[in-house]
Tab-separated table of C-alpha atoms in Angstrom:
chain	number	residue	atom	x	y	z
S	10	MET	CA	-31.003	-40.054	-105.013
S	11	THR	CA	-33.985	-37.702	-104.591
S	12	THR	CA	-37.126	-37.132	-102.601
S	13	THR	CA	-40.760	-37.537	-103.544
S	14	THR	CA	-42.402	-34.300	-104.594
S	15	ASP	CA	-45.587	-32.771	-105.876
S	16	PRO	CA	-46.199	-32.601	-109.650
S	17	GLN	CA	-43.919	-30.209	-111.509
S	18	PRO	CA	-45.306	-26.677	-111.880
S	19	THR	CA	-45.520	-24.837	-115.167
S	20	THR	CA	-44.259	-21.334	-115.817
S	21	THR	CA	-46.367	-18.615	-117.402
S	22	ALA	CA	-45.763	-14.965	-118.160
S	23	ALA	CA	-47.188	-14.211	-114.739
S	24	GLY	CA	-44.772	-16.602	-113.045
S	25	VAL	CA	-45.388	-19.867	-111.201
S	26	GLN	CA	-48.530	-21.810	-111.937
S	27	PRO	CA	-49.137	-24.270	-109.061
S	28	ALA	CA	-49.245	-27.920	-109.999
S	29	ASP	CA	-52.873	-28.290	-108.954
S	30	ARG	CA	-53.783	-25.645	-111.544
S	31	ASP	CA	-51.876	-27.256	-114.400
S	32	PRO	CA	-54.516	-27.914	-117.121
S	33	HIS	CA	-52.570	-30.929	-118.350
S	34	LEU	CA	-53.141	-32.823	-115.089
S	35	PRO	CA	-56.275	-34.907	-114.371
S	36	GLN	CA	-59.129	-32.996	-112.759
S	37	HIS	CA	-58.675	-34.665	-109.356
S	38	ALA	CA	-55.019	-33.574	-109.292
S	39	ARG	CA	-55.908	-29.933	-109.990
S	40	ARG	CA	-58.123	-29.522	-106.918
S	41	ASP	CA	-57.274	-26.986	-104.262
S	42	LEU	CA	-56.730	-28.179	-100.699
S	43	LEU	CA	-58.534	-26.381	-97.872
S	44	ARG	CA	-57.692	-27.154	-94.254
S	45	LEU	CA	-60.486	-26.226	-91.857
S	46	ALA	CA	-61.401	-26.690	-88.213
S	47	THR	CA	-64.661	-26.587	-86.302
S	48	ALA	CA	-65.196	-24.983	-82.909
S	49	GLY	CA	-68.086	-24.133	-80.629
S	50	SER	CA	-69.650	-24.817	-77.262
S	51	VAL	CA	-70.730	-28.241	-76.048
S	52	ASP	CA	-73.944	-29.475	-77.713
S	53	ASP	CA	-73.866	-26.830	-80.443
S	54	GLY	CA	-73.884	-29.659	-82.978
S	55	LYS	CA	-70.360	-29.638	-84.367
S	56	SER	CA	-70.128	-33.381	-84.918
S	57	THR	CA	-73.617	-33.499	-86.435
S	58	LEU	CA	-72.769	-30.665	-88.813
S	59	ILE	CA	-69.601	-32.375	-89.987
S	60	GLY	CA	-71.423	-35.682	-90.303
S	61	ARG	CA	-74.097	-33.957	-92.381
S	62	LEU	CA	-71.438	-32.360	-94.580
S	63	LEU	CA	-69.787	-35.736	-95.152
S	64	TYR	CA	-73.110	-37.480	-95.755
S	65	ASP	CA	-74.558	-34.930	-98.175
S	66	THR	CA	-71.333	-34.736	-100.194
S	67	LYS	CA	-71.435	-38.544	-100.490
S	68	SER	CA	-68.100	-38.850	-98.720
S	69	VAL	CA	-69.192	-41.665	-96.382
S	70	LEU	CA	-68.375	-45.236	-97.339
S	71	ALA	CA	-71.163	-47.798	-97.195
S	72	ASP	CA	-69.536	-49.780	-94.385
S	73	GLN	CA	-69.053	-46.593	-92.333
S	74	LEU	CA	-72.707	-45.671	-92.730
S	75	SER	CA	-73.782	-49.198	-91.804
S	76	ALA	CA	-71.656	-49.048	-88.656
S	77	VAL	CA	-73.219	-45.716	-87.684
S	78	GLU	CA	-76.709	-47.106	-88.273
S	79	ARG	CA	-75.943	-50.092	-86.060
S	80	ALA	CA	-74.467	-47.857	-83.347
S	81	THR	CA	-77.520	-45.599	-83.498
S	82	ALA	CA	-79.902	-48.543	-83.187
S	83	ALA	CA	-77.908	-50.055	-80.309
S	84	ARG	CA	-77.891	-46.777	-78.414
S	85	ASP	CA	-81.637	-46.296	-78.929
S	86	GLY	CA	-82.416	-49.856	-77.912
S	87	GLY	CA	-83.759	-50.674	-81.353
S	88	ALA	CA	-86.341	-47.905	-81.246
S	89	GLY	CA	-86.420	-44.574	-83.024
S	90	SER	CA	-86.954	-43.285	-86.538
S	91	GLY	CA	-84.129	-45.317	-88.005
S	92	ALA	CA	-82.286	-42.217	-89.204
S	93	PRO	CA	-78.546	-42.554	-88.511
S	94	ASP	CA	-76.972	-40.248	-85.949
S	95	LEU	CA	-74.472	-38.455	-88.192
S	96	ALA	CA	-72.505	-37.195	-85.180
S	97	LEU	CA	-71.163	-40.727	-84.775
S	98	LEU	CA	-69.200	-40.307	-88.004
S	99	THR	CA	-66.773	-38.046	-86.122
S	100	ASP	CA	-67.290	-38.998	-82.457
S	101	GLY	CA	-65.120	-42.082	-82.802
S	102	LEU	CA	-63.971	-42.614	-79.213
S	103	ARG	CA	-66.127	-44.753	-76.930
S	104	ALA	CA	-66.024	-42.024	-74.258
S	105	GLU	CA	-67.259	-39.485	-76.808
S	106	ARG	CA	-70.221	-41.620	-77.787
S	107	GLU	CA	-71.111	-42.372	-74.185
S	108	GLN	CA	-70.948	-38.717	-73.103
S	109	GLY	CA	-72.245	-37.225	-76.333
S	110	ILE	CA	-69.320	-34.780	-76.567
S	111	THR	CA	-66.147	-34.421	-78.604
S	112	ILE	CA	-62.963	-35.048	-76.593
S	113	ASP	CA	-60.150	-35.572	-79.069
S	114	VAL	CA	-59.470	-33.879	-82.405
S	115	ALA	CA	-61.100	-35.969	-85.121
S	116	TYR	CA	-59.659	-35.524	-88.601
S	117	ARG	CA	-61.828	-36.245	-91.618
S	118	TYR	CA	-61.105	-36.018	-95.326
S	119	PHE	CA	-63.577	-35.360	-98.114
S	120	SER	CA	-63.642	-33.746	-101.518
S	121	THR	CA	-65.828	-32.261	-104.206
S	122	ALA	CA	-65.226	-31.862	-107.920
S	123	THR	CA	-63.174	-28.694	-107.395
S	124	ARG	CA	-61.645	-28.883	-103.919
S	125	ALA	CA	-60.268	-31.350	-101.365
S	126	TYR	CA	-60.704	-30.816	-97.611
S	127	VAL	CA	-58.890	-31.775	-94.425
S	128	LEU	CA	-61.271	-31.147	-91.538
S	129	ALA	CA	-60.470	-31.109	-87.819
S	130	ASP	CA	-63.461	-31.494	-85.503
S	131	THR	CA	-62.170	-29.941	-82.274
S	132	PRO	CA	-63.698	-30.246	-78.786
S	133	GLY	CA	-66.040	-27.611	-77.421
S	134	HIS	CA	-65.537	-28.126	-73.685
S	135	VAL	CA	-63.321	-25.564	-71.959
S	136	GLN	CA	-60.978	-28.235	-70.568
S	137	TYR	CA	-60.085	-29.270	-74.120
S	138	THR	CA	-59.101	-25.813	-75.378
S	139	ARG	CA	-55.602	-27.184	-76.039
S	140	ASN	CA	-57.113	-29.622	-78.546
S	141	MET	CA	-58.614	-26.727	-80.479
S	142	VAL	CA	-55.180	-25.112	-80.637
S	143	THR	CA	-53.855	-28.331	-82.158
S	144	GLY	CA	-56.653	-28.592	-84.714
S	145	ALA	CA	-56.646	-24.939	-85.759
S	146	SER	CA	-52.878	-24.468	-85.903
S	147	THR	CA	-52.728	-25.427	-89.600
S	148	ALA	CA	-56.265	-24.399	-90.589
S	149	GLU	CA	-57.007	-21.775	-93.200
S	150	LEU	CA	-60.665	-21.547	-92.200
S	151	ALA	CA	-62.507	-22.023	-88.913
S	152	ILE	CA	-66.182	-22.897	-88.575
S	153	VAL	CA	-67.477	-21.492	-85.284
S	154	LEU	CA	-70.844	-22.964	-84.315
S	155	VAL	CA	-73.487	-21.196	-82.266
S	156	ASP	CA	-76.736	-22.661	-80.965
S	157	ALA	CA	-79.487	-20.348	-82.261
S	158	ARG	CA	-81.306	-20.693	-78.929
S	159	LYS	CA	-78.304	-19.745	-76.785
S	160	GLY	CA	-76.538	-17.183	-78.962
S	161	VAL	CA	-72.920	-16.114	-78.493
S	162	LEU	CA	-71.514	-17.635	-75.292
S	163	GLU	CA	-68.221	-17.279	-73.439
S	164	GLN	CA	-66.928	-20.425	-75.114
S	165	THR	CA	-67.848	-18.945	-78.493
S	166	ARG	CA	-65.767	-15.871	-77.713
S	167	ARG	CA	-62.974	-18.092	-76.419
S	168	HIS	CA	-62.816	-20.017	-79.678
S	169	ALA	CA	-62.945	-16.810	-81.719
S	170	THR	CA	-60.036	-15.490	-79.656
S	171	VAL	CA	-57.950	-18.634	-80.220
S	172	THR	CA	-58.781	-18.453	-83.932
S	173	ALA	CA	-57.510	-14.872	-84.092
S	174	LEU	CA	-54.458	-15.727	-81.998
S	175	LEU	CA	-53.463	-18.509	-84.400
S	176	GLY	CA	-53.898	-16.267	-87.420
S	177	VAL	CA	-56.651	-18.273	-89.143
S	178	PRO	CA	-57.615	-15.961	-92.032
S	179	HIS	CA	-61.215	-17.048	-92.751
S	180	VAL	CA	-64.114	-17.666	-90.349
S	181	VAL	CA	-67.616	-19.056	-90.855
S	182	LEU	CA	-70.210	-18.439	-88.158
S	183	ALA	CA	-72.644	-21.353	-88.456
S	184	VAL	CA	-75.800	-20.472	-86.527
S	185	ASN	CA	-77.052	-24.007	-85.950
S	186	LYS	CA	-80.383	-25.454	-84.808
S	187	MET	CA	-82.341	-22.784	-86.651
S	188	ASP	CA	-85.204	-25.299	-86.825
S	189	LEU	CA	-85.610	-24.938	-83.039
S	190	VAL	CA	-86.264	-21.179	-83.358
S	191	ASP	CA	-88.588	-21.534	-86.363
S	192	PHE	CA	-85.906	-20.132	-88.682
S	193	ASP	CA	-86.401	-16.677	-87.210
S	194	GLN	CA	-84.484	-14.085	-89.247
S	195	THR	CA	-84.328	-11.582	-86.401
S	196	ARG	CA	-82.682	-14.131	-84.129
S	197	PHE	CA	-80.097	-14.952	-86.791
S	198	ASP	CA	-79.337	-11.286	-87.508
S	199	THR	CA	-78.875	-10.532	-83.800
S	200	ILE	CA	-76.381	-13.378	-83.314
S	201	ALA	CA	-74.506	-12.573	-86.529
S	202	HIS	CA	-74.162	-8.895	-85.569
S	203	GLU	CA	-72.971	-9.640	-82.023
S	204	PHE	CA	-70.322	-12.071	-83.273
S	205	ALA	CA	-69.212	-9.701	-86.057
S	206	VAL	CA	-68.608	-6.890	-83.569
S	207	TYR	CA	-66.545	-9.166	-81.321
S	208	ALA	CA	-64.611	-10.645	-84.261
S	209	THR	CA	-63.756	-7.202	-85.610
S	210	GLY	CA	-62.221	-6.313	-82.248
S	211	LEU	CA	-59.990	-9.387	-82.586
S	212	GLY	CA	-58.853	-8.434	-86.059
S	213	LEU	CA	-60.944	-11.094	-87.816
S	214	THR	CA	-62.168	-9.349	-90.956
S	215	ASP	CA	-63.399	-12.215	-93.147
S	216	VAL	CA	-66.477	-13.621	-91.366
S	217	GLN	CA	-69.411	-15.252	-93.168
S	218	ALA	CA	-72.556	-16.049	-91.144
S	219	VAL	CA	-74.771	-18.918	-92.352
S	220	PRO	CA	-78.097	-20.099	-90.801
S	221	VAL	CA	-78.109	-23.905	-90.730
S	222	SER	CA	-79.856	-26.932	-89.318
S	223	ALA	CA	-77.265	-29.694	-89.186
S	224	LEU	CA	-79.892	-32.250	-88.197
S	225	ASP	CA	-82.046	-31.641	-91.279
S	226	GLY	CA	-79.365	-30.356	-93.647
S	227	ASP	CA	-80.706	-26.836	-94.181
S	228	ASN	CA	-78.082	-24.614	-95.877
S	229	VAL	CA	-75.301	-27.134	-95.260
S	230	VAL	CA	-74.908	-28.410	-98.816
S	231	ASP	CA	-78.187	-27.371	-100.406
S	232	ALA	CA	-80.081	-24.107	-99.980
S	233	SER	CA	-83.091	-24.346	-97.680
S	234	ALA	CA	-86.612	-23.341	-98.646
S	235	ARG	CA	-87.210	-22.573	-94.959
S	236	THR	CA	-84.869	-19.550	-95.070
S	237	PRO	CA	-86.171	-17.522	-98.030
S	238	TRP	CA	-84.825	-14.387	-96.337
S	239	TYR	CA	-81.230	-15.651	-96.524
S	240	THR	CA	-79.586	-14.948	-99.884
S	241	GLY	CA	-75.984	-15.851	-99.029
S	242	PRO	CA	-74.103	-19.056	-99.852
S	243	THR	CA	-74.656	-22.400	-98.192
S	244	LEU	CA	-71.862	-23.698	-96.007
S	245	LEU	CA	-70.413	-25.890	-98.760
S	246	GLU	CA	-70.752	-23.152	-101.367
S	247	HIS	CA	-68.713	-20.835	-99.170
S	248	LEU	CA	-66.100	-23.530	-98.569
S	249	GLU	CA	-65.866	-23.965	-102.332
S	250	GLN	CA	-65.403	-20.238	-102.944
S	251	VAL	CA	-63.128	-19.054	-100.124
S	252	PRO	CA	-59.669	-18.237	-101.517
S	253	VAL	CA	-56.906	-20.641	-100.532
S	254	GLN	CA	-54.348	-20.053	-103.265
S	255	ARG	CA	-51.639	-17.683	-102.103
S	256	ASP	CA	-49.229	-15.720	-104.250
S	257	VAL	CA	-45.983	-17.601	-103.727
S	258	HIS	CA	-44.077	-14.720	-105.335
S	259	ALA	CA	-45.208	-12.409	-102.531
S	260	GLU	CA	-43.645	-14.665	-99.884
S	261	THR	CA	-40.011	-14.675	-98.854
S	262	PHE	CA	-38.382	-18.026	-99.622
S	263	ARG	CA	-37.897	-20.391	-96.685
S	264	PHE	CA	-36.471	-23.919	-96.884
S	265	PRO	CA	-35.908	-25.749	-93.569
S	266	VAL	CA	-33.440	-28.556	-94.230
S	267	GLN	CA	-34.730	-31.953	-93.132
S	268	HIS	CA	-31.959	-34.234	-94.351
S	269	VAL	CA	-28.546	-34.094	-96.010
S	270	ILE	CA	-28.342	-36.667	-98.800
S	271	ARG	CA	-24.898	-38.218	-99.433
S	272	PRO	CA	-25.444	-41.567	-101.248
S	273	ARG	CA	-21.705	-42.196	-101.927
S	274	THR	CA	-22.552	-44.754	-104.619
S	275	PRO	CA	-20.603	-45.458	-107.828
S	276	GLU	CA	-23.334	-43.631	-109.763
S	277	HIS	CA	-23.308	-40.622	-107.408
S	278	PRO	CA	-19.905	-40.545	-105.679
S	279	ASP	CA	-19.907	-36.803	-104.997
S	280	TYR	CA	-23.628	-36.080	-104.739
S	281	ARG	CA	-24.616	-33.729	-101.916
S	282	GLY	CA	-28.231	-32.605	-101.680
S	283	TYR	CA	-30.361	-30.919	-99.048
S	284	ALA	CA	-33.838	-32.381	-98.794
S	285	GLY	CA	-36.882	-30.674	-97.334
S	286	ARG	CA	-40.166	-28.959	-98.071
S	287	VAL	CA	-40.391	-25.413	-99.369
S	288	ALA	CA	-42.153	-23.627	-96.515
S	289	ALA	CA	-42.717	-20.362	-98.396
S	290	GLY	CA	-41.865	-18.627	-101.634
S	291	VAL	CA	-40.090	-19.775	-104.794
S	292	VAL	CA	-36.535	-20.933	-105.539
S	293	ARG	CA	-34.908	-21.164	-108.975
S	294	VAL	CA	-31.735	-22.690	-110.305
S	295	GLY	CA	-29.144	-19.919	-110.137
S	296	ASP	CA	-30.587	-18.211	-107.040
S	297	GLU	CA	-28.079	-17.189	-104.402
S	298	LEU	CA	-29.064	-18.426	-100.946
S	299	ALA	CA	-27.782	-17.974	-97.416
S	300	VAL	CA	-27.609	-20.755	-94.848
S	301	GLN	CA	-29.083	-19.529	-91.582
S	302	PRO	CA	-28.114	-19.085	-88.839
S	303	SER	CA	-24.481	-19.360	-90.028
S	304	GLY	CA	-24.925	-16.844	-92.866
S	305	ARG	CA	-22.777	-18.785	-95.364
S	306	ARG	CA	-23.730	-18.242	-99.000
S	307	SER	CA	-23.923	-20.375	-102.104
S	308	ARG	CA	-25.825	-20.687	-105.376
S	309	VAL	CA	-28.474	-23.238	-106.368
S	310	VAL	CA	-27.158	-25.460	-109.180
S	311	GLY	CA	-29.912	-28.078	-109.160
S	312	ILE	CA	-33.424	-28.868	-107.917
S	313	ASP	CA	-34.054	-32.614	-107.859
S	314	THR	CA	-37.290	-34.562	-107.440
S	315	PHE	CA	-38.370	-38.170	-107.796
S	316	ASP	CA	-39.828	-37.310	-111.229
S	317	GLY	CA	-36.727	-35.499	-112.448
S	318	PRO	CA	-35.032	-32.103	-112.182
S	319	LEU	CA	-36.885	-28.777	-111.980
S	320	GLU	CA	-35.918	-25.274	-112.928
S	321	LEU	CA	-37.902	-23.850	-110.008
S	322	ALA	CA	-39.816	-25.060	-106.976
S	323	HIS	CA	-42.454	-23.408	-104.812
S	324	ALA	CA	-44.293	-23.996	-101.543
S	325	PRO	CA	-45.319	-26.606	-100.496
S	326	GLN	CA	-43.247	-28.852	-102.765
S	327	SER	CA	-40.775	-31.358	-101.333
S	328	VAL	CA	-37.478	-31.205	-103.215
S	329	THR	CA	-33.736	-31.672	-102.895
S	330	LEU	CA	-31.550	-28.615	-103.493
S	331	ARG	CA	-27.946	-28.852	-104.692
S	332	LEU	CA	-25.575	-25.956	-104.035
S	333	ALA	CA	-22.467	-24.856	-105.920
S	334	ASP	CA	-20.238	-24.868	-102.829
S	335	GLU	CA	-19.661	-27.492	-100.156
S	336	VAL	CA	-20.857	-25.242	-97.354
S	337	ASP	CA	-21.668	-26.600	-93.918
S	338	VAL	CA	-25.422	-27.342	-94.001
S	339	ALA	CA	-27.144	-29.620	-91.495
S	340	ARG	CA	-30.625	-30.629	-90.489
S	341	GLY	CA	-32.326	-27.656	-88.819
S	342	ASP	CA	-30.615	-25.000	-90.945
S	343	VAL	CA	-32.834	-22.772	-93.073
S	344	LEU	CA	-32.017	-21.708	-96.628
S	345	VAL	CA	-33.195	-18.149	-97.369
S	346	PRO	CA	-32.527	-15.522	-100.082
S	347	ALA	CA	-29.000	-14.208	-99.663
S	348	ASP	CA	-29.941	-10.522	-99.755
S	349	GLU	CA	-33.097	-10.693	-97.609
S	350	PRO	CA	-32.818	-9.622	-93.963
S	351	VAL	CA	-33.445	-12.522	-91.576
S	352	THR	CA	-33.672	-12.364	-87.791
S	353	THR	CA	-31.637	-14.931	-85.887
S	354	GLY	CA	-30.636	-15.048	-82.259
S	355	LEU	CA	-30.518	-16.705	-78.871
S	356	ASP	CA	-33.425	-14.814	-77.274
S	357	LEU	CA	-36.900	-15.991	-78.232
S	358	THR	CA	-39.986	-14.041	-77.207
S	359	GLY	CA	-43.358	-15.461	-78.137
S	360	THR	CA	-46.842	-16.495	-77.111
S	361	VAL	CA	-47.528	-20.074	-76.027
S	362	CYS	CA	-50.551	-22.193	-75.260
S	363	TRP	CA	-49.638	-24.540	-72.416
S	364	LEU	CA	-50.640	-28.090	-73.382
S	365	ALA	CA	-49.286	-30.169	-70.501
S	366	GLU	CA	-51.095	-31.316	-67.375
S	367	ARG	CA	-48.182	-30.117	-65.224
S	368	ASP	CA	-47.591	-26.389	-64.812
S	369	SER	CA	-44.686	-24.475	-66.271
S	370	VAL	CA	-41.628	-23.940	-64.083
S	371	LEU	CA	-39.616	-20.750	-64.371
S	372	GLY	CA	-35.942	-21.471	-64.803
S	373	ALA	CA	-36.526	-24.967	-66.174
S	374	ARG	CA	-34.359	-26.439	-68.911
S	375	LEU	CA	-36.429	-27.307	-71.973
S	376	LEU	CA	-36.049	-28.224	-75.618
S	377	VAL	CA	-37.325	-25.816	-78.258
S	378	ARG	CA	-38.249	-27.114	-81.703
S	379	VAL	CA	-38.337	-24.434	-84.396
S	380	GLY	CA	-38.976	-25.892	-87.831
S	381	THR	CA	-36.638	-28.865	-88.192
S	382	ARG	CA	-34.207	-27.591	-85.549
S	383	THR	CA	-34.180	-28.634	-81.875
S	384	VAL	CA	-32.089	-26.677	-79.354
S	385	ARG	CA	-31.733	-26.543	-75.580
S	386	ALA	CA	-33.325	-23.578	-73.831
S	387	LEU	CA	-34.045	-21.987	-70.490
S	388	LEU	CA	-37.534	-20.706	-69.625
S	389	ARG	CA	-36.468	-17.319	-68.312
S	390	GLU	CA	-39.788	-15.586	-67.820
S	391	VAL	CA	-43.550	-15.549	-68.265
S	392	ASP	CA	-44.498	-11.892	-68.134
S	393	ALA	CA	-48.121	-11.817	-69.381
S	394	ILE	CA	-51.138	-14.142	-69.381
S	395	LEU	CA	-54.171	-13.765	-71.653
S	396	ASP	CA	-57.656	-14.194	-70.193
S	397	VAL	CA	-59.603	-15.437	-73.211
S	398	ASP	CA	-62.924	-15.027	-71.401
S	399	THR	CA	-62.569	-11.284	-70.778
S	400	LEU	CA	-60.028	-10.594	-73.547
S	401	THR	CA	-57.696	-8.913	-71.071
S	402	VAL	CA	-54.020	-9.446	-70.329
S	403	ARG	CA	-52.606	-9.790	-66.829
S	404	THR	CA	-48.984	-8.738	-66.610
S	405	LEU	CA	-46.666	-10.427	-64.122
S	406	ALA	CA	-43.769	-9.032	-62.158
S	407	SER	CA	-40.316	-10.058	-63.320
S	408	VAL	CA	-38.911	-13.131	-61.570
S	409	ASP	CA	-35.212	-13.837	-61.195
S	410	THR	CA	-34.533	-17.143	-62.932
S	411	ALA	CA	-30.759	-17.106	-62.970
S	412	HIS	CA	-30.909	-20.470	-61.227
S	413	VAL	CA	-31.837	-23.649	-63.082
S	414	LEU	CA	-34.698	-25.813	-61.908
S	415	ASP	CA	-35.998	-29.244	-62.775
S	416	ALA	CA	-39.154	-29.025	-64.927
S	417	LEU	CA	-40.609	-31.940	-62.947
S	418	ASP	CA	-39.867	-30.406	-59.528
S	419	THR	CA	-43.059	-30.434	-57.436
S	420	SER	CA	-41.703	-28.348	-54.565
S	421	PRO	CA	-44.116	-25.582	-53.479
S	422	ALA	CA	-41.209	-23.122	-53.538
S	423	VAL	CA	-40.805	-23.496	-57.320
S	424	PRO	CA	-42.289	-20.466	-59.163
S	425	ARG	CA	-45.072	-21.578	-61.491
S	426	THR	CA	-47.067	-19.493	-63.939
S	427	LEU	CA	-48.774	-21.360	-66.783
S	428	GLY	CA	-51.236	-24.194	-66.251
S	429	LEU	CA	-53.179	-26.401	-68.647
S	430	ASN	CA	-54.803	-24.384	-71.495
S	431	ALA	CA	-53.218	-21.118	-70.302
S	432	ILE	CA	-51.995	-18.668	-72.938
S	433	GLY	CA	-49.043	-16.470	-72.041
S	434	ARG	CA	-46.007	-14.609	-73.301
S	435	VAL	CA	-42.683	-16.270	-72.593
S	436	ARG	CA	-39.018	-15.314	-72.774
S	437	LEU	CA	-36.570	-18.083	-73.632
S	438	ARG	CA	-32.774	-18.136	-73.798
S	439	LEU	CA	-31.536	-20.631	-76.381
S	440	ALA	CA	-28.278	-22.544	-76.347
S	441	GLU	CA	-27.788	-22.067	-80.104
S	442	PRO	CA	-29.028	-19.375	-82.492
S	443	VAL	CA	-32.086	-20.121	-84.634
S	444	VAL	CA	-34.098	-18.294	-87.298
S	445	LEU	CA	-36.723	-16.176	-85.531
S	446	ASP	CA	-39.454	-15.493	-88.092
S	447	ASP	CA	-42.468	-13.604	-86.779
S	448	TYR	CA	-45.492	-15.916	-86.848
S	449	ALA	CA	-47.677	-13.109	-88.209
S	450	GLU	CA	-45.524	-12.933	-91.356
S	451	HIS	CA	-44.304	-16.540	-91.652
S	452	ARG	CA	-46.921	-18.878	-90.259
S	453	ARG	CA	-45.108	-22.014	-91.404
S	454	THR	CA	-41.725	-21.178	-89.892
S	455	GLY	CA	-42.747	-18.851	-87.056
S	456	GLY	CA	-44.165	-21.553	-84.796
S	457	PHE	CA	-42.311	-23.553	-82.148
S	458	LEU	CA	-42.818	-26.285	-79.562
S	459	LEU	CA	-41.579	-26.575	-75.987
S	460	VAL	CA	-40.573	-30.132	-75.130
S	461	ASP	CA	-39.593	-31.757	-71.843
S	462	PRO	CA	-36.043	-33.075	-72.310
S	463	VAL	CA	-36.637	-35.862	-69.778
S	464	ASP	CA	-39.579	-37.718	-71.286
S	465	GLY	CA	-40.044	-35.977	-74.669
S	466	ALA	CA	-43.545	-34.746	-73.798
S	467	THR	CA	-44.819	-31.672	-75.623
S	468	LEU	CA	-45.373	-28.933	-73.045
S	469	ALA	CA	-46.526	-25.996	-75.162
S	470	ALA	CA	-47.094	-24.753	-78.701
S	471	GLY	CA	-45.973	-21.236	-79.442
S	472	MET	CA	-45.711	-18.401	-81.940
S	473	VAL	CA	-42.632	-16.238	-82.350
S	474	GLY	CA	-43.019	-12.483	-82.146
S	475	PRO	CA	-46.005	-10.225	-81.423
S	476	THR	CA	-49.500	-11.732	-81.459
S	477	LEU	CA	-53.003	-10.768	-80.361
S	478	LEU	CA	-51.800	-10.993	-76.752
S	479	ASP	CA	-49.243	-8.234	-77.313
S	480	ALA	CA	-51.879	-5.999	-78.895
S	481	LEU	CA	-54.013	-6.338	-75.759
S	482	VAL	CA	-51.255	-5.566	-73.241
S	483	PRO	CA	-51.935	-2.213	-71.532
S	484	ALA	CA	-49.469	0.362	-72.782
S	485	ASP	CA	-48.328	1.281	-69.266
S	486	ASP	CA	-47.532	-2.361	-68.459
S	487	ASP	CA	-45.596	-3.242	-71.600
S	488	GLU	CA	-42.185	-2.433	-70.206
S	489	ALA	CA	-39.245	-1.828	-72.509
S	490	GLY	CA	-35.720	-3.009	-71.955
S	491	ASP	CA	-33.664	-6.149	-72.097
S	492	TRP	CA	-35.693	-8.812	-70.301
S	493	LEU	CA	-32.959	-11.362	-70.707
S	494	ALA	CA	-29.897	-9.433	-69.600
S	495	GLY	CA	-27.389	-11.719	-67.941
S	496	ALA	CA	-29.211	-14.916	-68.848
S	497	GLY	CA	-27.180	-17.957	-69.813
S	498	ILE	CA	-27.213	-21.679	-70.090
């Protein structure tokens, strides 16, 4: 009994060759996958740009286009040029169409001959910053839009800050509505320089600025004759070229266990397999692994898939691992190389973006989900809050949270710190030890969620270890010492 997996990789002298690069597979199966997100201020034209990208790459079905044409005509009362409003391809909610803004994260899928794309169109309004966090959390590239007439705004800087905080490696600055400034090169250069200076201060080093007109399609898919001074790639050309393949050999192996398979059938009476997705790195038959957080060791004797056994597996394949010994492995455990140092513990320090309408409560009992593991926790402290508008950090005095409070308590005496969309550094005491990978080094296993144990609502999304917030904390305010001394659950 096995799990479904990606196509089997081949092995070359250089090592693993990902399945989507295997020359024996059909062309559509060899395409890279790029996850990207859009961001920008209200009315910068995000939805129109994405609609244009879908339309010009012929990724819109005929019935979808007909529906957009009908919606455009109905909104215009039957008048107008007849050209479809491409923003309606992504603004799917009725409230979005009525207000002309993006509210929820809209996911769209399209592809070209060489690459497939998963695109998240995130809201631009400040009150929906949490939605951008959701959309950009798995993105490898962010498209930040700027209205050429308005330039870099506070919301632009806010989205750049969130992009840097989440560790998105590639950024495109799309200077939109260039047709409304007569495709002025000086205006474009000024905006591109201002954003580049700000992005560099955030640690964003790979930024490509592109002058576009989403309404007319200039430099979106095809190069525009109205910008002869611009010699860089179009938006799609850059999306086609940006590197997405990572060296799996350079990553430390991580395998969060999702399910223990014990079929107990006549054909497989003694079968014991551990199913999950390889989060990072490579595993081979014969490798010695450690089960974290227990530290027990064993050796890989088999890698099973739906299509048959493998000699090695790599991220992001879904496989079932069989071990030589009947060690205690359960859902939530993480298999790692036996000789690699791994941090585990009960004290979690990280940066969170608060997603809930209700404020955080110091001392509240919560659930923490790290990978496939869920444990009880106590919110011991919030000691710093990031102001994304000014890029400054406000440190907070330590609060005694030895007592336990109800997360839903509305009493004015309850200490509260984080509200909707706030970004802050938290200290948690966990009931059971977990693997604590730094998000900066292990993006796929270094994230966590805070969940209300009463109703199961997601309260916050977080990153383990130091982030951009920690780099901005004034040196005099970043106190040393054991913040969690004496804590307990």
